[in-house]
mmCIF file of C-alpha atoms in Angstrom:
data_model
loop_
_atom_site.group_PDB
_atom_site.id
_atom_site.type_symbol
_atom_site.label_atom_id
_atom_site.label_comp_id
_atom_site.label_asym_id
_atom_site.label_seq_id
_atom_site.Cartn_x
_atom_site.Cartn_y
_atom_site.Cartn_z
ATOM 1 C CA UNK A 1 -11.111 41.489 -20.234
ATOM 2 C CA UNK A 2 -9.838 38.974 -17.765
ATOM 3 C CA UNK A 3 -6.639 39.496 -16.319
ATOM 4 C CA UNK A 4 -4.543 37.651 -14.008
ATOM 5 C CA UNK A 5 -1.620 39.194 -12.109
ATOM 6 C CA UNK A 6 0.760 37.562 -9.948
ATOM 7 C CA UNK A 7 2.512 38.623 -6.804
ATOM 8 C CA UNK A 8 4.760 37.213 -3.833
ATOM 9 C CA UNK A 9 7.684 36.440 -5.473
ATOM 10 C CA UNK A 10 11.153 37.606 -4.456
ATOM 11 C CA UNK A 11 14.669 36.457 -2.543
ATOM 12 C CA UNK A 12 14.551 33.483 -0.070
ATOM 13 C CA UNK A 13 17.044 31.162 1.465
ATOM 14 C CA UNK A 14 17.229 27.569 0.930
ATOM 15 C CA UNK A 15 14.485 26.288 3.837
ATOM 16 C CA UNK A 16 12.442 29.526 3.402
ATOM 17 C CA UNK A 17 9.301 30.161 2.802
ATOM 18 C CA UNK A 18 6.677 32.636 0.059
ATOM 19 C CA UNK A 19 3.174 32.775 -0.260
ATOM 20 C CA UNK A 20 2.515 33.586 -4.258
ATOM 21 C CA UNK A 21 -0.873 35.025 -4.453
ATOM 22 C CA UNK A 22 -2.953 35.587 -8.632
ATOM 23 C CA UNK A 23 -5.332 38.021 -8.606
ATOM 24 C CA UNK A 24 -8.160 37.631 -11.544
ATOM 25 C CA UNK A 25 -9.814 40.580 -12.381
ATOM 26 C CA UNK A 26 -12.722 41.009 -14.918
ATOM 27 C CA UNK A 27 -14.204 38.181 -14.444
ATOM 28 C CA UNK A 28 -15.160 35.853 -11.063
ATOM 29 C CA UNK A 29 -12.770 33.418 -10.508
ATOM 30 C CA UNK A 30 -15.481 30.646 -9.533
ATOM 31 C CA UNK A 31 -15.783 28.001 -12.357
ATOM 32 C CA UNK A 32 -12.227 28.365 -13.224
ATOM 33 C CA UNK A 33 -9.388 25.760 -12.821
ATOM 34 C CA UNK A 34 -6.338 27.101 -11.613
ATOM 35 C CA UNK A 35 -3.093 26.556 -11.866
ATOM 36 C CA UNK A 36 0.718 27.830 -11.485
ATOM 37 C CA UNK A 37 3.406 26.425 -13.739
ATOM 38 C CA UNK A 38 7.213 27.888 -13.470
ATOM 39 C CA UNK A 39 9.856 28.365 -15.835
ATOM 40 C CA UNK A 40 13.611 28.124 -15.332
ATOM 41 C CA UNK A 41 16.201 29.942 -17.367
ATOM 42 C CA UNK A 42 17.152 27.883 -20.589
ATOM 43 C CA UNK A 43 14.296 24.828 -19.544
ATOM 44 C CA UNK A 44 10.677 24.870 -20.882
ATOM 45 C CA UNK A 45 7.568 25.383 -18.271
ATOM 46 C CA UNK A 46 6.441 23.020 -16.331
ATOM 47 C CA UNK A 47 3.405 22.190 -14.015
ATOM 48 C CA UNK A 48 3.742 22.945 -10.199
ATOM 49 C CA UNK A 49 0.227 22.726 -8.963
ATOM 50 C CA UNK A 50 -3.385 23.378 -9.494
ATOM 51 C CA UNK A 51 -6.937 23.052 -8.102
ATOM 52 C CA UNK A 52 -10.033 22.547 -9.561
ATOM 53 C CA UNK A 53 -13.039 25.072 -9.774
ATOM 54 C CA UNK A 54 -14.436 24.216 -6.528
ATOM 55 C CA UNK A 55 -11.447 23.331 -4.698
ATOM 56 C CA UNK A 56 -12.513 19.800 -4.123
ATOM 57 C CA UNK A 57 -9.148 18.701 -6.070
ATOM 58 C CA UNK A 58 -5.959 19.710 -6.596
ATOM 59 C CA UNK A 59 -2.317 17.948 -8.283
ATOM 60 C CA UNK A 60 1.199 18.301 -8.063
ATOM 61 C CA UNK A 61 4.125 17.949 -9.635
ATOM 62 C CA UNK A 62 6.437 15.242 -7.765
ATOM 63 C CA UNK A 63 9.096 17.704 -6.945
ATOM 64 C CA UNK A 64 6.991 20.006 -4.747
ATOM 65 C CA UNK A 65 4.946 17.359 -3.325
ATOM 66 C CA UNK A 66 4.908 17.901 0.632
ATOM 67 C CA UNK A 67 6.064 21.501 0.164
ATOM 68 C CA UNK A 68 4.069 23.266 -1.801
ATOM 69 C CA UNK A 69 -0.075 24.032 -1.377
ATOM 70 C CA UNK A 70 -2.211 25.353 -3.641
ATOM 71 C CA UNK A 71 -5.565 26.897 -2.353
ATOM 72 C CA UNK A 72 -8.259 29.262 -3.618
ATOM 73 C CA UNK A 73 -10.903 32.071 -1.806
ATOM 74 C CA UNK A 74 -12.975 33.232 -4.033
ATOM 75 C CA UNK A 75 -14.256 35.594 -2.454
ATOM 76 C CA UNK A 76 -11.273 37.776 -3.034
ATOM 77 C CA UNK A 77 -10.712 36.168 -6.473
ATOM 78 C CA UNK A 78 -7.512 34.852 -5.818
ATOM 79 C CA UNK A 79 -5.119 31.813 -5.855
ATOM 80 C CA UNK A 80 -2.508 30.889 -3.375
ATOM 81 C CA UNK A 81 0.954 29.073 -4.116
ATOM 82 C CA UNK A 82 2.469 28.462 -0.055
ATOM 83 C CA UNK A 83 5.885 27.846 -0.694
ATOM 84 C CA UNK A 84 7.748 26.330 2.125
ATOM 85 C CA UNK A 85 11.493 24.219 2.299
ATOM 86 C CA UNK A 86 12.178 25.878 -0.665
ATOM 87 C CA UNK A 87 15.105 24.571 -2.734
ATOM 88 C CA UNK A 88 17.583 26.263 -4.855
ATOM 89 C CA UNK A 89 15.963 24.433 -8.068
ATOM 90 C CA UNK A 90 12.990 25.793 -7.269
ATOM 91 C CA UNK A 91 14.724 29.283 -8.566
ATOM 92 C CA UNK A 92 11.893 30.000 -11.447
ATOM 93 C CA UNK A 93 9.631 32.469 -12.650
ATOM 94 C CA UNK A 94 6.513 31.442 -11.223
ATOM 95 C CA UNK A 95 3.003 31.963 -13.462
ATOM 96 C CA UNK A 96 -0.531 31.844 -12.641
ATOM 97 C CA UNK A 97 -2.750 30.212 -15.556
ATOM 98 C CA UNK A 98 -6.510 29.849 -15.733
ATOM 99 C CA UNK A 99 -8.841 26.648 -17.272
ATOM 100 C CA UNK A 100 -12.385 28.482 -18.684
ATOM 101 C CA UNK A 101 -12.889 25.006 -19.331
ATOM 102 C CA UNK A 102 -12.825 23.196 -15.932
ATOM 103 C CA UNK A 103 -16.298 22.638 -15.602
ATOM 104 C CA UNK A 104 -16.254 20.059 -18.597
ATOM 105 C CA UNK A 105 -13.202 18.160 -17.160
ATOM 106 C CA UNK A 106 -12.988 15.535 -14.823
ATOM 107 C CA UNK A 107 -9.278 15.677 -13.794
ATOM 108 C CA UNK A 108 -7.717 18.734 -13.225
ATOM 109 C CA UNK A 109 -5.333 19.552 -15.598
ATOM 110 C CA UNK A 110 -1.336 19.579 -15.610
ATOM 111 C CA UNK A 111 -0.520 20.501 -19.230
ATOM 112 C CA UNK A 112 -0.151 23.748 -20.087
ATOM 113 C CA UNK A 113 -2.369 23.647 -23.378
ATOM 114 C CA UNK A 114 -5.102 23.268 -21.134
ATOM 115 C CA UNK A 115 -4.669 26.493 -19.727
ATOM 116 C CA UNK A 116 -6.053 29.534 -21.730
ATOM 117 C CA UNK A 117 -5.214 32.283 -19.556
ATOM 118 C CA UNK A 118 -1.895 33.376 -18.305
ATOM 119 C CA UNK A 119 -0.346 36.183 -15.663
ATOM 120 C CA UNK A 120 3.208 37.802 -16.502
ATOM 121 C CA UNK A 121 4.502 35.698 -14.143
ATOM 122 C CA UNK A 122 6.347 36.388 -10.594
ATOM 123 C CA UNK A 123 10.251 35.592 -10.093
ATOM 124 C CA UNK A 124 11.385 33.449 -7.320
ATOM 125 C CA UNK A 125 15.046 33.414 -6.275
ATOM 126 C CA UNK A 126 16.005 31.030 -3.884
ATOM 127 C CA UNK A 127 19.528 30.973 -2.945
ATOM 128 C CA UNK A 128 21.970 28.317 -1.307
#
């Protein structure tokens, strides 16, 4: 069974930085899309980032544009989230999420239907 598990999070001043690291397990990560969404208390979730199954491509929402990077190794089956001038409003829990289907698409994805596998997510607290 393929699990992904998230980890990083925590407290961090406004201008701070956090590396979020997913670990998949039970399967190899290559030929998935990745991608990490967040979810603020009383708002729905919503795209931050992902990267395609080779890591030729990768998307992000406007708001983390310049501050955020998304990255993948393989090797160690895992997906990065660097996290740097982080905000206040980016106080969320964070949450990997995996695309079985990425091979088929030619964008990579920012909806969260297109996802099929998620972590438990990771919180980040960022605080004025």
């Amino acid at each position: 069974q393929v699990q992904l598990v998230e980890s990083g999070g925590g407290l961090v001043q406004a201008g701070g930085s956090l590396r979020l690291s997913c670990t998949v397990s039970g399967r190899t990560l290559s030929r998935y899309g990745m991608g990490w969404f967040r979810q603020a208390p009383g708002k729905e979730r919503a795209f931050v980032a992902a990267i395609n199954w080779n890591g030729a491509n990768t998307d992000y929402a406007d708001s983390v544009k310049g501050r955020f990077t998304i990255s993948r190794d393989d090797a160690k089956n895992t997906v990065y989230l660097q996290m740097n001038s982080l905000k206040p409003e980016d106080t969320a829990v964070y949450y990997c999420a995996a695309d079985s289907n990425a091979l088929a698409r030619a964008v990579v994805p920012s909806r969260t239907k297109s996802y099929d596998l998620w972590g438990l997510g990771t919180q980040v607290t960022v605080s004025s």
